[in-house]
PDB file of C-alpha atoms in Angstrom:
ATOM      1  CA  LEU O  98      67.102 138.569 -22.099  1.00 89.00           C
ATOM      2  CA  THR O  99      69.438 140.943 -23.789  1.00 96.00           C
ATOM      3  CA  ALA O 100      69.266 144.664 -23.164  1.00 96.00           C
ATOM      4  CA  MET O 101      67.722 145.148 -26.590  1.00 97.00           C
ATOM      5  CA  GLU O 102      65.017 142.547 -25.929  1.00 96.00           C
ATOM      6  CA  LYS O 103      64.224 144.155 -22.577  1.00 97.00           C
ATOM      7  CA  PHE O 104      63.954 147.525 -24.301  1.00 97.00           C
ATOM      8  CA  ALA O 105      61.718 146.079 -27.035  1.00 98.00           C
ATOM      9  CA  LEU O 106      59.366 144.551 -24.453  1.00 97.00           C
ATOM     10  CA  TYR O 107      59.273 147.791 -22.461  1.00 98.00           C
ATOM     11  CA  ALA O 108      58.678 149.877 -25.604  1.00 98.00           C
ATOM     12  CA  GLU O 109      55.906 147.523 -26.753  1.00 98.00           C
ATOM     13  CA  LYS O 110      54.178 147.760 -23.357  1.00 98.00           C
ATOM     14  CA  ARG O 111      54.428 151.562 -23.298  1.00 98.00           C
ATOM     15  CA  THR O 112      53.170 151.815 -26.896  1.00 98.00           C
ATOM     16  CA  LYS O 113      50.109 149.697 -26.072  1.00 98.00           C
ATOM     17  CA  GLU O 114      49.434 151.918 -23.041  1.00 98.00           C
ATOM     18  CA  ALA O 115      49.734 155.032 -25.203  1.00 98.00           C
ATOM     19  CA  PHE O 116      47.320 153.649 -27.797  1.00 98.00           C
ATOM     20  CA  ALA O 117      44.870 152.718 -25.031  1.00 98.00           C
ATOM     21  CA  ARG O 118      45.051 156.309 -23.720  1.00 98.00           C
ATOM     22  CA  ILE O 119      44.473 157.636 -27.241  1.00 97.00           C
ATOM     23  CA  ASP O 120      41.342 155.487 -27.553  1.00 97.00           C
ATOM     24  CA  GLU O 121      40.145 156.695 -24.140  1.00 98.00           C
ATOM     25  CA  VAL O 122      40.737 160.356 -25.037  1.00 97.00           C
ATOM     26  CA  GLN O 123      38.921 159.922 -28.359  1.00 96.00           C
ATOM     27  CA  GLU O 124      35.905 158.416 -26.581  1.00 96.00           C
ATOM     28  CA  ASN O 125      35.911 161.220 -24.013  1.00 97.00           C
ATOM     29  CA  PHE O 126      36.106 163.777 -26.814  1.00 97.00           C
ATOM     30  CA  LYS O 127      33.091 162.186 -28.532  1.00 96.00           C
ATOM     31  CA  GLY O 128      31.264 162.563 -25.221  1.00 96.00           C
ATOM     32  CA  VAL O 129      32.187 166.251 -25.112  1.00 96.00           C
ATOM     33  CA  LEU O 130      30.949 166.710 -28.681  1.00 97.00           C
ATOM     34  CA  SER O 131      27.701 164.994 -27.785  1.00 95.00           C
ATOM     35  CA  TYR O 132      27.316 167.136 -24.650  1.00 96.00           C
ATOM     36  CA  PHE O 133      27.664 170.325 -26.694  1.00 94.00           C
ATOM     37  CA  GLY O 134      25.372 169.004 -29.432  1.00 95.00           C
ATOM     38  CA  GLU O 135      28.085 168.904 -32.066  1.00 95.00           C
ATOM     39  CA  ASN O 136      28.594 166.416 -34.879  1.00 94.00           C
ATOM     40  CA  PRO O 137      30.538 163.388 -33.548  1.00 91.00           C
ATOM     41  CA  ALA O 138      32.762 163.553 -36.642  1.00 92.00           C
ATOM     42  CA  MET O 139      33.886 167.120 -35.832  1.00 96.00           C
ATOM     43  CA  THR O 140      37.637 167.512 -35.440  1.00 95.00           C
ATOM     44  CA  SER O 141      39.120 168.788 -32.210  1.00 94.00           C
ATOM     45  CA  SER O 142      40.555 171.856 -33.950  1.00 96.00           C
ATOM     46  CA  ASP O 143      37.117 172.735 -35.362  1.00 96.00           C
ATOM     47  CA  PHE O 144      35.459 172.173 -31.981  1.00 96.00           C
ATOM     48  CA  PHE O 145      37.935 174.241 -30.004  1.00 96.00           C
ATOM     49  CA  GLY O 146      37.899 176.936 -32.690  1.00 97.00           C
ATOM     50  CA  THR O 147      34.113 177.138 -32.386  1.00 94.00           C
ATOM     51  CA  LEU O 148      34.335 177.120 -28.594  1.00 95.00           C
ATOM     52  CA  ASN O 149      36.941 179.890 -28.680  1.00 97.00           C
ATOM     53  CA  LYS O 150      34.740 182.039 -30.957  1.00 97.00           C
ATOM     54  CA  PHE O 151      31.776 181.475 -28.654  1.00 96.00           C
ATOM     55  CA  ILE O 152      33.767 182.495 -25.580  1.00 97.00           C
ATOM     56  CA  ALA O 153      35.100 185.615 -27.306  1.00 98.00           C
ATOM     57  CA  THR O 154      31.596 186.600 -28.451  1.00 98.00           C
ATOM     58  CA  PHE O 155      30.164 185.866 -25.012  1.00 98.00           C
ATOM     59  CA  ASP O 156      32.838 187.973 -23.301  1.00 98.00           C
ATOM     60  CA  ALA O 157      32.190 190.868 -25.694  1.00 98.00           C
ATOM     61  CA  ALA O 158      28.438 190.646 -25.048  1.00 98.00           C
ATOM     62  CA  LEU O 159      29.036 190.517 -21.301  1.00 98.00           C
ATOM     63  CA  GLU O 160      31.171 193.668 -21.446  1.00 98.00           C
ATOM     64  CA  PHE O 161      28.482 195.373 -23.544  1.00 98.00           C
ATOM     65  CA  VAL O 162      25.799 194.472 -20.998  1.00 98.00           C
ATOM     66  CA  LYS O 163      28.004 195.689 -18.145  1.00 98.00           C
ATOM     67  CA  ARG O 164      28.501 199.045 -19.912  1.00 98.00           C
ATOM     68  CA  ILE O 165      24.757 199.383 -20.496  1.00 98.00           C
ATOM     69  CA  GLU O 166      24.029 198.549 -16.853  1.00 98.00           C
ATOM     70  CA  ALA O 167      26.637 201.064 -15.678  1.00 97.00           C
ATOM     71  CA  LEU O 168      25.111 203.776 -17.893  1.00 97.00           C
ATOM     72  CA  LYS O 169      21.622 202.917 -16.657  1.00 97.00           C
ATOM     73  CA  LEU O 170      22.784 203.063 -13.038  1.00 97.00           C
ATOM     74  CA  ALA O 171      24.458 206.427 -13.660  1.00 97.00           C
ATOM     75  CA  GLU O 172      21.265 207.761 -15.251  1.00 97.00           C
ATOM     76  CA  GLU O 173      19.187 206.502 -12.323  1.00 96.00           C
ATOM     77  CA  LYS O 174      21.557 208.151  -9.840  1.00 96.00           C
ATOM     78  CA  LYS O 175      21.445 211.398 -11.818  1.00 96.00           C
ATOM     79  CA  ALA O 176      17.638 211.308 -11.958  1.00 95.00           C
ATOM     80  CA  ALA O 177      17.455 210.601  -8.214  1.00 95.00           C
ATOM     81  CA  ALA O 178      19.808 213.502  -7.481  1.00 95.00           C
ATOM     82  CA  GLU O 179      17.781 215.811  -9.708  1.00 95.00           C
ATOM     83  CA  GLU O 180      14.540 214.721  -8.023  1.00 95.00           C
ATOM     84  CA  LYS O 181      16.088 215.298  -4.604  1.00 95.00           C
ATOM     85  CA  LYS O 182      17.227 218.753  -5.688  1.00 94.00           C
ATOM     86  CA  ALA O 183      13.769 219.548  -7.089  1.00 93.00           C
ATOM     87  CA  ALA O 184      12.089 218.322  -3.875  1.00 93.00           C
ATOM     88  CA  ALA O 185      14.400 220.537  -1.821  1.00 93.00           C
ATOM     89  CA  LYS O 186      13.556 223.524  -4.043  1.00 94.00           C
ATOM     90  CA  ARG O 187       9.820 222.826  -3.703  1.00 93.00           C
ATOM     91  CA  ALA O 188      10.196 222.623   0.077  1.00 92.00           C
ATOM     92  CA  LYS O 189      12.188 225.873   0.112  1.00 93.00           C
ATOM     93  CA  ASP O 190       9.575 227.606  -2.072  1.00 90.00           C
ATOM     94  CA  LYS O 191       6.804 226.357   0.211  1.00 92.00           C
ATOM     95  CA  VAL O 192       8.625 227.759   3.247  1.00 91.00           C
ATOM     96  CA  LYS O 193       9.031 231.124   1.476  1.00 91.00           C
ATOM     97  CA  LYS O 194       5.362 231.152   0.476  1.00 91.00           C
ATOM     98  CA  THR O 195       4.321 230.304   4.055  1.00 91.00           C
ATOM     99  CA  ALA O 196       6.619 232.996   5.422  1.00 88.00           C
ATOM    100  CA  LYS O 197       5.095 235.554   3.042  1.00 89.00           C
ATOM    101  CA  ALA O 198       1.593 234.490   4.046  1.00 88.00           C
ATOM    102  CA  VAL O 199       2.482 234.812   7.750  1.00 89.00           C
ATOM    103  CA  ALA O 200       4.042 238.232   7.125  1.00 86.00           C
ATOM    104  CA  ALA O 201       0.966 239.371   5.186  1.00 85.00           C
ATOM    105  CA  ALA O 202      -1.304 238.115   7.972  1.00 85.00           C
ATOM    106  CA  LYS O 203       0.709 240.023  10.562  1.00 84.00           C
ATOM    107  CA  ALA O 204       0.469 243.187   8.480  1.00 78.00           C
ATOM    108  CA  LEU O 205      -3.297 243.105   8.691  1.00 75.00           C
TER     109      LEU O 205
END
């Protein structure tokens, strides 16, 4: 075989392998479309565009939820601190009231 014939045989073999891989990838892509409930005729650019929009929207919603949760946690901490402060004031007032009552009892 000449060098050109060897090259032609090698190129033909590699081309067949490439086409087989293309067929395999197309079948796998149809499986992905089916898994996500998309139309099997959808193009890869449409699918990945839709997937990208979904991920961006999901990430934005996740950040929004995290901000809401952080605000809620901050409000709960503030309310707990205020309640603790109010409880301490009530206890202090009770001690003062008891002290006054004891002082008044001693004065009698």
